mmCIF file of C-alpha atoms and ligand atoms in Angstrom:
data_model
loop_
_atom_site.group_PDB
_atom_site.id
_atom_site.type_symbol
_atom_site.label_atom_id
_atom_site.label_comp_id
_atom_site.label_asym_id
_atom_site.label_seq_id
_atom_site.Cartn_x
_atom_site.Cartn_y
_atom_site.Cartn_z
ATOM 1 C CA MET A 1 -28.485 12.595 0.138
ATOM 2 C CA GLU A 2 -25.242 13.771 -1.301
ATOM 3 C CA LEU A 3 -25.577 16.666 -3.636
ATOM 4 C CA PRO A 4 -22.139 17.822 -4.616
ATOM 5 C CA SER A 5 -22.487 21.432 -5.584
ATOM 6 C CA GLN A 6 -19.284 21.363 -7.585
ATOM 7 C CA CYS A 7 -18.369 18.617 -9.968
ATOM 8 C CA PRO A 8 -14.695 19.136 -10.658
ATOM 9 C CA TRP A 9 -14.784 17.110 -13.813
ATOM 10 C CA SER A 10 -17.674 18.946 -15.375
ATOM 11 C CA ARG A 11 -15.973 22.126 -16.393
ATOM 12 C CA GLU A 12 -12.808 20.687 -17.795
ATOM 13 C CA LEU A 13 -14.648 18.285 -19.984
ATOM 14 C CA ARG A 14 -16.191 20.531 -22.499
ATOM 15 C CA ALA A 15 -16.519 17.794 -24.958
ATOM 16 C CA TRP A 16 -18.455 14.821 -26.028
ATOM 17 C CA ARG A 17 -21.450 13.578 -27.730
ATOM 18 C CA PHE A 18 -23.711 11.050 -26.427
ATOM 19 C CA SER A 19 -23.812 7.380 -26.526
ATOM 20 C CA ALA A 20 -21.165 7.624 -23.900
ATOM 21 C CA ILE A 21 -22.754 5.342 -21.393
ATOM 22 C CA LEU A 22 -24.201 2.771 -23.692
ATOM 23 C CA PRO A 23 -22.518 3.125 -26.983
ATOM 24 C CA CYS A 24 -24.482 0.389 -28.536
ATOM 25 C CA SER A 25 -27.709 0.121 -26.766
ATOM 26 C CA LEU A 26 -30.389 2.130 -28.526
ATOM 27 C CA LEU A 27 -31.626 0.438 -31.629
ATOM 28 C CA MET A 28 -34.765 -0.098 -33.532
ATOM 29 C CA PRO A 29 -36.488 -2.949 -35.355
ATOM 30 C CA MET A 30 -36.384 -4.170 -38.921
ATOM 31 C CA SER A 31 -39.192 -3.346 -41.217
ATOM 32 C CA GLU A 32 -40.464 -3.940 -44.667
ATOM 33 C CA GLU A 33 -39.501 -0.403 -45.690
ATOM 34 C CA SER A 34 -36.865 0.324 -48.222
ATOM 35 C CA PRO A 35 -33.428 -0.219 -46.705
ATOM 36 C CA LEU A 36 -32.370 3.298 -47.520
ATOM 37 C CA GLU A 37 -34.656 5.995 -46.487
ATOM 38 C CA LYS A 38 -34.116 9.646 -47.022
ATOM 39 C CA GLN A 39 -34.694 11.406 -43.777
ATOM 40 C CA THR A 40 -32.588 14.377 -43.134
ATOM 41 C CA PRO A 41 -32.432 16.542 -40.065
ATOM 42 C CA ASP A 42 -34.481 19.696 -40.454
ATOM 43 C CA ALA A 43 -33.219 21.475 -37.354
ATOM 44 C CA LEU A 44 -36.736 22.436 -36.268
ATOM 45 C CA MET A 45 -36.797 22.999 -32.542
ATOM 46 C CA LEU A 46 -39.631 21.784 -30.342
ATOM 47 C CA PHE A 47 -41.389 24.283 -28.109
ATOM 48 C CA GLY A 48 -43.556 23.311 -25.159
ATOM 49 C CA PHE A 49 -40.953 21.349 -23.189
ATOM 50 C CA TRP A 50 -38.514 21.723 -20.302
ATOM 51 C CA TYR A 51 -34.873 22.212 -21.278
ATOM 52 C CA ARG A 52 -31.664 22.322 -19.294
ATOM 53 C CA ALA A 53 -30.484 25.932 -19.412
ATOM 54 C CA LEU A 54 -27.317 26.057 -17.282
ATOM 55 C CA PRO A 55 -25.479 23.961 -14.697
ATOM 56 C CA SER A 56 -26.624 24.979 -11.205
ATOM 57 C CA ASN A 57 -23.137 25.784 -10.011
ATOM 58 C CA SER A 58 -22.610 28.316 -12.802
ATOM 59 C CA VAL A 59 -25.279 30.645 -11.408
ATOM 60 C CA LYS A 60 -24.386 32.347 -8.129
ATOM 61 C CA ARG A 61 -26.769 34.330 -5.962
ATOM 62 C CA GLY A 62 -26.975 37.955 -7.011
ATOM 63 C CA GLU A 63 -25.422 37.335 -10.435
ATOM 64 C CA LEU A 64 -27.161 37.502 -13.791
ATOM 65 C CA ARG A 65 -26.121 35.008 -16.456
ATOM 66 C CA ALA A 66 -27.018 35.194 -20.128
ATOM 67 C CA ALA A 67 -28.065 31.918 -21.717
ATOM 68 C CA MET A 68 -29.694 30.804 -24.954
ATOM 69 C CA LEU A 69 -32.327 28.121 -25.547
ATOM 70 C CA LEU A 70 -33.997 27.489 -28.894
ATOM 71 C CA GLU A 71 -32.600 30.773 -30.196
ATOM 72 C CA GLN A 72 -34.297 32.620 -27.353
ATOM 73 C CA PRO A 73 -32.024 34.811 -25.238
ATOM 74 C CA LEU A 74 -32.482 34.314 -21.515
ATOM 75 C CA VAL A 75 -31.156 35.899 -18.386
ATOM 76 C CA VAL A 76 -30.882 33.409 -15.556
ATOM 77 C CA GLY A 77 -30.279 34.244 -11.926
ATOM 78 C CA ARG A 78 -30.933 33.207 -8.376
ATOM 79 C CA ASP A 79 -32.883 35.161 -5.774
ATOM 80 C CA PRO A 80 -31.604 35.800 -2.224
ATOM 81 C CA GLN A 81 -33.257 32.537 -1.097
ATOM 82 C CA GLY A 82 -31.345 30.686 -3.786
ATOM 83 C CA ARG A 83 -34.362 30.052 -6.021
ATOM 84 C CA ALA A 84 -33.535 30.230 -9.717
ATOM 85 C CA PHE A 85 -35.409 32.376 -12.214
ATOM 86 C CA ALA A 86 -35.316 32.923 -15.972
ATOM 87 C CA LEU A 87 -36.443 35.991 -17.892
ATOM 88 C CA ARG A 88 -36.283 36.905 -21.537
ATOM 89 C CA ASP A 89 -32.993 38.713 -21.956
ATOM 90 C CA ALA A 90 -34.541 41.810 -23.505
ATOM 91 C CA CYS A 91 -36.037 44.745 -21.676
ATOM 92 C CA PRO A 92 -39.631 45.340 -22.832
ATOM 93 C CA HIS A 93 -38.855 49.077 -22.993
ATOM 94 C CA ARG A 94 -36.186 49.303 -25.671
ATOM 95 C CA GLY A 95 -34.653 45.848 -25.820
ATOM 96 C CA MET A 96 -31.548 46.237 -23.690
ATOM 97 C CA PRO A 97 -30.385 42.793 -22.507
ATOM 98 C CA LEU A 98 -31.446 42.520 -18.885
ATOM 99 C CA SER A 99 -28.284 40.498 -18.280
ATOM 100 C CA CYS A 100 -26.418 43.828 -18.649
ATOM 101 C CA GLY A 101 -28.340 45.175 -15.671
ATOM 102 C CA ARG A 102 -28.171 44.286 -12.022
ATOM 103 C CA PHE A 103 -30.037 42.155 -9.580
ATOM 104 C CA GLU A 104 -31.063 43.522 -6.231
ATOM 105 C CA GLY A 105 -33.698 42.679 -3.666
ATOM 106 C CA GLY A 106 -35.467 40.120 -5.817
ATOM 107 C CA GLU A 107 -35.668 42.483 -8.781
ATOM 108 C CA VAL A 108 -33.778 42.868 -12.031
ATOM 109 C CA GLU A 109 -32.946 46.421 -12.971
ATOM 110 C CA CYS A 110 -32.348 47.353 -16.593
ATOM 111 C CA SER A 111 -29.069 49.156 -17.173
ATOM 112 C CA TYR A 112 -30.523 51.633 -19.689
ATOM 113 C CA HIS A 113 -33.368 53.527 -17.947
ATOM 114 C CA GLY A 114 -33.567 51.641 -14.689
ATOM 115 C CA TRP A 115 -36.923 49.926 -15.134
ATOM 116 C CA ARG A 116 -37.255 47.189 -12.560
ATOM 117 C CA PHE A 117 -38.847 43.761 -12.895
ATOM 118 C CA ASP A 118 -39.825 41.062 -10.441
ATOM 119 C CA ALA A 119 -37.319 38.275 -11.046
ATOM 120 C CA HIS A 120 -39.855 35.441 -11.004
ATOM 121 C CA SER A 121 -42.924 36.912 -12.697
ATOM 122 C CA GLY A 122 -41.235 39.498 -14.943
ATOM 123 C CA GLN A 123 -43.782 42.074 -13.751
ATOM 124 C CA CYS A 124 -42.552 45.655 -13.906
ATOM 125 C CA THR A 125 -42.306 47.278 -10.483
ATOM 126 C CA ALA A 126 -40.760 50.662 -11.247
ATOM 127 C CA VAL A 127 -40.225 53.128 -14.114
ATOM 128 C CA PRO A 128 -37.940 55.794 -12.654
ATOM 129 C CA SER A 129 -38.662 58.451 -15.319
ATOM 130 C CA LEU A 130 -42.334 58.808 -14.303
ATOM 131 C CA VAL A 131 -43.371 61.924 -12.409
ATOM 132 C CA VAL A 132 -46.082 61.813 -9.789
ATOM 133 C CA ASP A 133 -49.104 62.595 -11.923
ATOM 134 C CA GLN A 134 -48.131 60.358 -14.848
ATOM 135 C CA LYS A 135 -50.433 57.387 -14.634
ATOM 136 C CA LEU A 136 -48.660 54.695 -16.688
ATOM 137 C CA LYS A 137 -49.887 51.338 -15.378
ATOM 138 C CA VAL A 138 -46.480 49.975 -14.579
ATOM 139 C CA ASP A 139 -47.781 46.686 -13.199
ATOM 140 C CA ARG A 140 -49.265 45.833 -16.597
ATOM 141 C CA ILE A 141 -45.833 45.749 -18.164
ATOM 142 C CA TYR A 142 -44.020 42.439 -18.195
ATOM 143 C CA ALA A 143 -40.609 41.247 -19.212
ATOM 144 C CA GLY A 144 -40.920 37.722 -20.636
ATOM 145 C CA SER A 145 -40.576 35.142 -17.889
ATOM 146 C CA TYR A 146 -40.286 31.380 -17.981
ATOM 147 C CA PRO A 147 -41.124 28.608 -15.524
ATOM 148 C CA CYS A 148 -37.775 27.728 -13.978
ATOM 149 C CA GLU A 149 -36.810 24.852 -11.664
ATOM 150 C CA GLU A 150 -33.649 23.253 -10.437
ATOM 151 C CA ARG A 151 -33.195 19.492 -10.735
ATOM 152 C CA ASP A 152 -30.129 17.292 -10.484
ATOM 153 C CA ASP A 153 -27.380 19.906 -10.883
ATOM 154 C CA PHE A 154 -29.118 21.895 -13.632
ATOM 155 C CA ILE A 155 -31.423 24.867 -13.923
ATOM 156 C CA TRP A 156 -34.289 23.853 -16.206
ATOM 157 C CA VAL A 157 -36.457 26.284 -18.122
ATOM 158 C CA PHE A 158 -39.826 25.554 -19.693
ATOM 159 C CA VAL A 159 -39.902 27.028 -23.192
ATOM 160 C CA PRO A 160 -43.516 27.603 -24.309
ATOM 161 C CA ASP A 161 -44.689 28.150 -27.854
ATOM 162 C CA PRO A 162 -43.602 31.586 -29.000
ATOM 163 C CA GLY A 163 -46.321 34.242 -29.171
ATOM 164 C CA PRO A 164 -47.160 36.059 -32.393
ATOM 165 C CA PRO A 165 -44.250 38.100 -33.785
ATOM 166 C CA GLY A 166 -43.977 41.492 -32.157
ATOM 167 C CA ALA A 167 -46.419 40.687 -29.358
ATOM 168 C CA GLY A 168 -45.454 41.749 -25.855
ATOM 169 C CA PHE A 169 -45.438 39.600 -22.751
ATOM 170 C CA THR A 170 -47.967 39.059 -20.001
ATOM 171 C CA LYS A 171 -47.804 36.899 -16.904
ATOM 172 C CA ALA A 172 -46.321 33.518 -17.825
ATOM 173 C CA ALA A 173 -48.520 30.419 -17.523
ATOM 174 C CA PRO A 174 -47.200 27.663 -15.260
ATOM 175 C CA ALA A 175 -45.570 24.696 -17.018
ATOM 176 C CA PRO A 176 -48.172 22.044 -17.831
ATOM 177 C CA VAL A 177 -45.815 19.147 -17.053
ATOM 178 C CA PRO A 178 -43.386 18.451 -14.196
ATOM 179 C CA THR A 179 -39.674 19.112 -14.547
ATOM 180 C CA PRO A 180 -37.748 15.988 -15.644
ATOM 181 C CA GLU A 181 -35.752 14.316 -12.936
ATOM 182 C CA ILE A 182 -33.422 11.339 -12.550
ATOM 183 C CA PRO A 183 -35.077 8.532 -10.561
ATOM 184 C CA LYS A 184 -33.170 7.552 -7.415
ATOM 185 C CA PHE A 185 -33.514 4.230 -5.675
ATOM 186 C CA SER A 186 -31.808 4.810 -2.343
ATOM 187 C CA GLU A 187 -31.422 7.528 0.280
ATOM 188 C CA ARG A 188 -27.727 7.931 -0.290
ATOM 189 C CA TYR A 189 -26.212 8.372 -3.688
ATOM 190 C CA LYS A 190 -23.668 10.322 -5.661
ATOM 191 C CA ARG A 191 -24.210 12.452 -8.653
ATOM 192 C CA ALA A 192 -22.088 14.139 -11.298
ATOM 193 C CA TYR A 193 -22.433 15.665 -14.707
ATOM 194 C CA LEU A 194 -20.623 16.270 -17.970
ATOM 195 C CA THR A 195 -21.455 18.894 -20.527
ATOM 196 C CA ALA A 196 -20.152 19.627 -24.012
ATOM 197 C CA ASP A 197 -21.002 22.026 -26.812
ATOM 198 C CA LEU A 198 -21.602 20.448 -30.182
ATOM 199 C CA PRO A 199 -21.248 22.368 -33.429
ATOM 200 C CA CYS A 200 -24.311 20.814 -35.041
ATOM 201 C CA SER A 201 -28.101 20.962 -35.059
ATOM 202 C CA VAL A 202 -30.017 19.283 -32.270
ATOM 203 C CA ASP A 203 -31.123 16.580 -34.710
ATOM 204 C CA HIS A 204 -27.578 15.471 -35.468
ATOM 205 C CA GLY A 205 -26.792 15.605 -31.766
ATOM 206 C CA ILE A 206 -29.753 13.393 -30.928
ATOM 207 C CA ILE A 207 -29.365 10.814 -33.656
ATOM 208 C CA GLY A 208 -25.712 10.600 -32.714
ATOM 209 C CA LEU A 209 -26.847 9.889 -29.193
ATOM 210 C CA MET A 210 -28.977 6.933 -30.210
ATOM 211 C CA ASP A 211 -26.665 5.600 -32.898
ATOM 212 C CA PRO A 212 -25.506 2.059 -32.028
ATOM 213 C CA ALA A 213 -23.198 1.464 -34.966
ATOM 214 C CA HIS A 214 -20.389 3.917 -34.292
ATOM 215 C CA GLY A 215 -19.150 2.206 -31.116
ATOM 216 C CA PRO A 216 -16.510 -0.083 -32.622
ATOM 217 C CA PHE A 217 -15.101 2.767 -34.720
ATOM 218 C CA VAL A 218 -15.307 5.764 -32.439
ATOM 219 C CA HIS A 219 -15.004 4.259 -28.972
ATOM 220 C CA GLN A 220 -11.820 2.265 -29.150
ATOM 221 C CA ALA A 221 -9.554 1.965 -26.142
ATOM 222 C CA TRP A 222 -7.258 -0.834 -25.097
ATOM 223 C CA TRP A 223 -9.170 -1.287 -21.859
ATOM 224 C CA TRP A 224 -12.505 -1.198 -23.621
ATOM 225 C CA ARG A 225 -12.840 -2.653 -27.051
ATOM 226 C CA SER A 226 -11.344 -2.672 -30.499
ATOM 227 C CA ARG A 227 -13.018 -2.565 -33.874
ATOM 228 C CA HIS A 228 -12.605 -6.333 -34.016
ATOM 229 C CA SER A 229 -15.001 -6.805 -31.123
ATOM 230 C CA ILE A 230 -17.931 -6.057 -33.436
ATOM 231 C CA HIS A 231 -20.698 -8.643 -33.149
ATOM 232 C CA GLU A 232 -24.360 -9.118 -33.848
ATOM 233 C CA LYS A 233 -26.895 -7.764 -31.376
ATOM 234 C CA GLN A 234 -30.624 -7.960 -31.046
ATOM 235 C CA LYS A 235 -32.776 -5.713 -28.859
ATOM 236 C CA ASN A 236 -36.483 -5.274 -28.278
ATOM 237 C CA PHE A 237 -38.160 -1.903 -28.390
ATOM 238 C CA GLU A 238 -41.599 -0.731 -27.432
ATOM 239 C CA PRO A 239 -43.519 2.527 -27.769
ATOM 240 C CA ILE A 240 -43.936 4.758 -24.711
ATOM 241 C CA PRO A 241 -45.644 8.163 -24.554
ATOM 242 C CA TYR A 242 -43.705 10.574 -26.811
ATOM 243 C CA GLY A 243 -40.887 8.078 -27.165
ATOM 244 C CA PHE A 244 -39.630 4.523 -27.240
ATOM 245 C CA ARG A 245 -38.019 2.148 -24.813
ATOM 246 C CA MET A 246 -35.373 -0.462 -25.225
ATOM 247 C CA SER A 247 -37.079 -3.078 -23.115
ATOM 248 C CA ALA A 248 -35.474 -4.162 -19.865
ATOM 249 C CA HIS A 249 -32.668 -6.522 -20.683
ATOM 250 C CA THR A 250 -29.272 -7.660 -19.517
ATOM 251 C CA PRO A 251 -27.136 -4.799 -20.764
ATOM 252 C CA SER A 252 -24.647 -4.904 -23.561
ATOM 253 C CA SER A 253 -21.401 -6.325 -22.281
ATOM 254 C CA ASN A 254 -19.748 -3.287 -23.823
ATOM 255 C CA SER A 255 -21.464 -0.797 -21.587
ATOM 256 C CA ALA A 256 -19.374 0.986 -18.979
ATOM 257 C CA PRO A 257 -21.791 0.896 -16.060
ATOM 258 C CA TYR A 258 -22.411 -2.754 -16.789
ATOM 259 C CA LYS A 259 -18.725 -3.624 -16.580
ATOM 260 C CA LEU A 260 -18.518 -1.823 -13.278
ATOM 261 C CA LEU A 261 -21.719 -3.334 -11.927
ATOM 262 C CA ARG A 262 -20.388 -6.801 -12.535
ATOM 263 C CA LEU A 263 -18.047 -6.099 -9.656
ATOM 264 C CA TYR A 264 -21.128 -5.992 -7.433
ATOM 265 C CA ALA A 265 -23.662 -8.411 -8.792
ATOM 266 C CA LYS A 266 -24.048 -11.527 -10.877
ATOM 267 C CA ALA A 267 -24.253 -10.714 -14.560
ATOM 268 C CA ASP A 268 -27.715 -12.204 -14.972
ATOM 269 C CA SER A 269 -29.184 -10.131 -12.146
ATOM 270 C CA ILE A 270 -28.333 -6.892 -13.896
ATOM 271 C CA THR A 271 -31.043 -5.222 -15.950
ATOM 272 C CA THR A 272 -31.083 -2.008 -17.852
ATOM 273 C CA THR A 273 -33.865 0.062 -19.378
ATOM 274 C CA ILE A 274 -33.215 2.839 -21.833
ATOM 275 C CA ASP A 275 -35.857 5.344 -22.884
ATOM 276 C CA PHE A 276 -35.816 8.090 -25.425
ATOM 277 C CA THR A 277 -38.539 10.705 -25.073
ATOM 278 C CA LEU A 278 -39.232 13.962 -26.814
ATOM 279 C CA PRO A 279 -37.907 16.471 -27.068
ATOM 280 C CA ASN A 280 -34.358 15.360 -26.338
ATOM 281 C CA MET A 281 -34.038 12.959 -23.414
ATOM 282 C CA ARG A 282 -32.284 9.656 -23.091
ATOM 283 C CA SER A 283 -32.714 8.073 -19.731
ATOM 284 C CA GLU A 284 -30.988 4.926 -18.633
ATOM 285 C CA ILE A 285 -31.568 2.906 -15.501
ATOM 286 C CA ILE A 286 -29.382 -0.015 -14.526
ATOM 287 C CA ARG A 287 -30.266 -2.063 -11.478
ATOM 288 C CA ALA A 288 -28.359 -4.853 -9.826
ATOM 289 C CA GLY A 289 -29.917 -5.891 -6.521
ATOM 290 C CA LYS A 290 -29.617 -2.942 -4.158
ATOM 291 C CA TYR A 291 -27.184 -1.186 -6.446
ATOM 292 C CA TRP A 292 -28.278 1.145 -9.186
ATOM 293 C CA PHE A 293 -27.055 3.602 -11.742
ATOM 294 C CA ALA A 294 -29.298 6.116 -13.489
ATOM 295 C CA SER A 295 -28.575 8.826 -16.003
ATOM 296 C CA LEU A 296 -30.467 11.454 -17.908
ATOM 297 C CA THR A 297 -28.816 12.811 -21.013
ATOM 298 C CA THR A 298 -30.230 15.701 -22.977
ATOM 299 C CA VAL A 299 -29.249 17.358 -26.235
ATOM 300 C CA THR A 300 -30.406 20.942 -26.009
ATOM 301 C CA PRO A 301 -30.924 23.183 -29.009
ATOM 302 C CA ILE A 302 -29.095 26.464 -28.456
ATOM 303 C CA THR A 303 -29.472 27.774 -31.996
ATOM 304 C CA ARG A 304 -30.351 26.089 -35.252
ATOM 305 C CA ASN A 305 -26.724 25.055 -35.742
ATOM 306 C CA ARG A 306 -25.532 24.579 -32.226
ATOM 307 C CA CYS A 307 -26.528 22.277 -29.422
ATOM 308 C CA ARG A 308 -25.177 21.113 -26.116
ATOM 309 C CA ILE A 309 -25.124 17.678 -24.582
ATOM 310 C CA ASP A 310 -25.496 17.340 -20.831
ATOM 311 C CA VAL A 311 -25.214 14.021 -19.062
ATOM 312 C CA VAL A 312 -26.146 13.765 -15.438
ATOM 313 C CA ALA A 313 -25.682 10.467 -13.649
ATOM 314 C CA ALA A 314 -26.619 9.331 -10.159
ATOM 315 C CA TRP A 315 -25.536 6.068 -8.542
ATOM 316 C CA ASN A 316 -25.061 4.307 -5.250
ATOM 317 C CA LEU A 317 -22.086 2.201 -6.293
ATOM 318 C CA PHE A 318 -18.498 2.471 -5.236
ATOM 319 C CA ARG A 319 -19.195 3.483 -1.689
ATOM 320 C CA TRP A 320 -16.528 1.080 -0.478
ATOM 321 C CA MET A 321 -14.355 1.014 -3.537
ATOM 322 C CA PRO A 322 -11.442 3.428 -3.602
ATOM 323 C CA PHE A 323 -11.510 5.578 -6.741
ATOM 324 C CA GLY A 324 -14.765 3.974 -7.929
ATOM 325 C CA ALA A 325 -16.450 7.267 -8.726
ATOM 326 C CA GLU A 326 -13.307 8.572 -10.366
ATOM 327 C CA LEU A 327 -13.144 5.481 -12.501
ATOM 328 C CA LEU A 328 -16.686 6.011 -13.691
ATOM 329 C CA LYS A 329 -16.032 9.658 -14.460
ATOM 330 C CA PHE A 330 -12.937 8.743 -16.381
ATOM 331 C CA VAL A 331 -14.858 6.304 -18.546
ATOM 332 C CA PHE A 332 -17.622 8.819 -19.175
ATOM 333 C CA ALA A 333 -15.245 11.597 -19.996
ATOM 334 C CA LYS A 334 -13.352 9.447 -22.446
ATOM 335 C CA PHE A 335 -16.535 8.568 -24.336
ATOM 336 C CA VAL A 336 -17.741 12.108 -24.339
ATOM 337 C CA GLU A 337 -14.557 13.400 -25.804
ATOM 338 C CA GLN A 338 -14.508 10.725 -28.498
ATOM 339 C CA ASP A 339 -18.067 11.601 -29.446
ATOM 340 C CA ARG A 340 -17.472 15.331 -29.400
ATOM 341 C CA ARG A 341 -14.433 15.063 -31.601
ATOM 342 C CA THR A 342 -16.363 12.882 -34.028
ATOM 343 C CA MET A 343 -19.190 15.390 -34.262
ATOM 344 C CA GLU A 344 -16.765 18.208 -34.772
ATOM 345 C CA MET A 345 -15.338 16.391 -37.771
ATOM 346 C CA GLN A 346 -18.816 15.492 -39.008
ATOM 347 C CA SER A 347 -19.871 19.138 -38.876
ATOM 348 C CA GLU A 348 -17.147 19.899 -41.433
ATOM 349 C CA GLY A 349 -18.764 17.427 -43.815
ATOM 350 C CA LEU A 350 -22.254 18.724 -43.134
ATOM 351 C CA LYS A 351 -21.271 22.290 -44.040
ATOM 352 C CA HIS A 352 -21.647 21.413 -47.700
ATOM 353 C CA ASN A 353 -25.133 20.019 -47.279
ATOM 354 C CA PRO A 354 -24.448 16.463 -48.467
ATOM 355 C CA HIS A 355 -27.098 13.908 -49.294
ATOM 356 C CA LEU A 356 -27.705 11.740 -46.206
ATOM 357 C CA MET A 357 -29.385 8.403 -45.586
ATOM 358 C CA LEU A 358 -30.605 6.295 -42.697
ATOM 359 C CA ILE A 359 -30.465 2.507 -42.963
ATOM 360 C CA ASP A 360 -32.211 -0.383 -41.256
ATOM 361 C CA ASP A 361 -31.844 -1.539 -38.578
ATOM 362 C CA ALA A 362 -28.995 0.468 -37.144
ATOM 363 C CA ASP A 363 -30.556 3.834 -37.932
ATOM 364 C CA ARG A 364 -34.080 2.841 -37.063
ATOM 365 C CA PRO A 365 -34.028 4.721 -33.730
ATOM 366 C CA ALA A 366 -33.069 7.834 -35.675
ATOM 367 C CA LYS A 367 -36.045 7.272 -37.976
ATOM 368 C CA TRP A 368 -38.308 6.904 -34.962
ATOM 369 C CA TYR A 369 -36.946 10.151 -33.598
ATOM 370 C CA PHE A 370 -37.889 11.994 -36.769
ATOM 371 C CA GLY A 371 -41.262 10.235 -36.731
ATOM 372 C CA LEU A 372 -41.912 11.346 -33.145
ATOM 373 C CA LYS A 373 -40.881 14.856 -33.936
ATOM 374 C CA ASN A 374 -43.127 15.037 -36.983
ATOM 375 C CA ALA A 375 -46.038 13.604 -34.999
ATOM 376 C CA TYR A 376 -45.572 16.268 -32.337
ATOM 377 C CA LEU A 377 -45.364 19.103 -34.851
ATOM 378 C CA GLU A 378 -48.366 17.733 -36.720
ATOM 379 C CA MET A 379 -50.390 17.521 -33.514
ATOM 380 C CA LYS A 380 -49.523 21.124 -32.693
ATOM 381 C CA ARG A 381 -50.356 22.318 -36.168
ATOM 382 C CA ASN A 382 -53.664 20.562 -36.647
ATOM 383 C CA GLY A 383 -54.761 19.536 -33.168
ATOM 384 C CA GLY A 384 -55.912 15.959 -32.764
ATOM 385 C CA GLU A 385 -54.011 12.988 -31.445
ATOM 386 C CA PHE A 386 -50.318 12.289 -31.295
ATOM 387 C CA ARG A 387 -49.732 9.721 -34.017
ATOM 388 C CA HIS A 388 -46.980 7.575 -32.605
ATOM 389 C CA PRO A 389 -44.593 6.223 -35.254
ATOM 390 C CA LEU A 390 -44.316 2.888 -33.428
ATOM 391 C CA ASP A 391 -47.562 0.998 -33.171
ATOM 392 C CA ARG A 392 -46.210 -2.173 -31.584
ATOM 393 C CA PRO A 393 -43.079 -3.649 -30.016
ATOM 394 C CA VAL A 394 -40.299 -4.393 -32.491
ATOM 395 C CA THR A 395 -36.979 -6.196 -32.494
ATOM 396 C CA LEU A 396 -33.932 -4.649 -34.113
ATOM 397 C CA ARG A 397 -30.726 -6.370 -35.127
ATOM 398 C CA TRP A 398 -27.392 -4.869 -35.969
ATOM 399 C CA ARG A 399 -23.696 -5.432 -35.600
ATOM 400 C CA SER A 400 -21.619 -3.263 -33.318
HETATM 401 S S1 FES B 501 -34.306 49.694 -22.277
HETATM 402 FE FE1 FES B 501 -34.623 48.890 -20.334
HETATM 403 S S2 FES B 501 -35.275 50.518 -19.170
HETATM 404 FE FE2 FES B 501 -35.117 51.340 -21.136
HETATM 405 FE FE1 FE2 B 502 -20.695 7.492 -28.872
#
């Protein structure tokens, strides 16, 4: 297995949005609803899921890094064995950011009064101001800690529902679901990632990710397509747990991995499946005989008005093709930058809180996203079942 610890293209490319790989592939079906439907992003963030916190290679052993997820400050580090951890970046004594302290021997020491905390559990291990006969039960004090795992070049953190305001922390419960991971279909493969900050709410980031109609206007390049290449498309979608799937199909001839895969396999042997699942994940799998390409893109809420898109891709192509991987990275990076720039401009327009609309069919995936999100929030609020917004497979048609 090849696991490049450094992806040289990841740091330079601080920019892009999301339908980079398949600009036109996520769409939803027609319905009898009104063609214009008011559904505006509400910027609510979903707790109870795993989120990508930081790229693995940005956290060195012995260092403490501040990060933010869902407006929660975190300190992320790595123990002497290399295992990542994440604590709330606030000392339970008087709130000093723990990221201002130091990390030593598996413990984080606060820079203010030197309280020490186990890096993985957050349990307090020492309060230096105590004298011998002072019986404070130090081991009952906890800094907030989060389940933390490393997968596919990123440190992931499980963000549980927040406790009542002002409540302290106790031992963190383990995450109830496994950490998301890119499926791999061979022993040997390559992997790389791109990341970009977006000046908008997670909702705008996500609906931009699944928006099929911007391709001909945003993603123009002489080697790719022009706005005149716009044509009608039809795709089938089906519900999956907490999400929806664009059913396996021969991919859009506009998609980058598809163009590259055609170098390896007959066009009709290539299939692609694209899933969106809550809270923020778009996964794409393209298979062509023994060759494959898989990606997992997430749009992570940092604050209410800021999010970050991270795309991680793994593939077993190009092993014999000079510059194959570089070519793929180039294509990705180009899309990302086009998307990022577009969202930057859009955020200017959104500052003045304009009226927005979503239309059928091109914006149907966005409507499903809001439906999924509402169903999740409703389930959390009132208990009961998750009421999936899609009750059957649907076909969507649009031009892009
Ligand atoms: S604020 Fe952290 S030890 Fe006092
Ligand atoms: Fe795009």
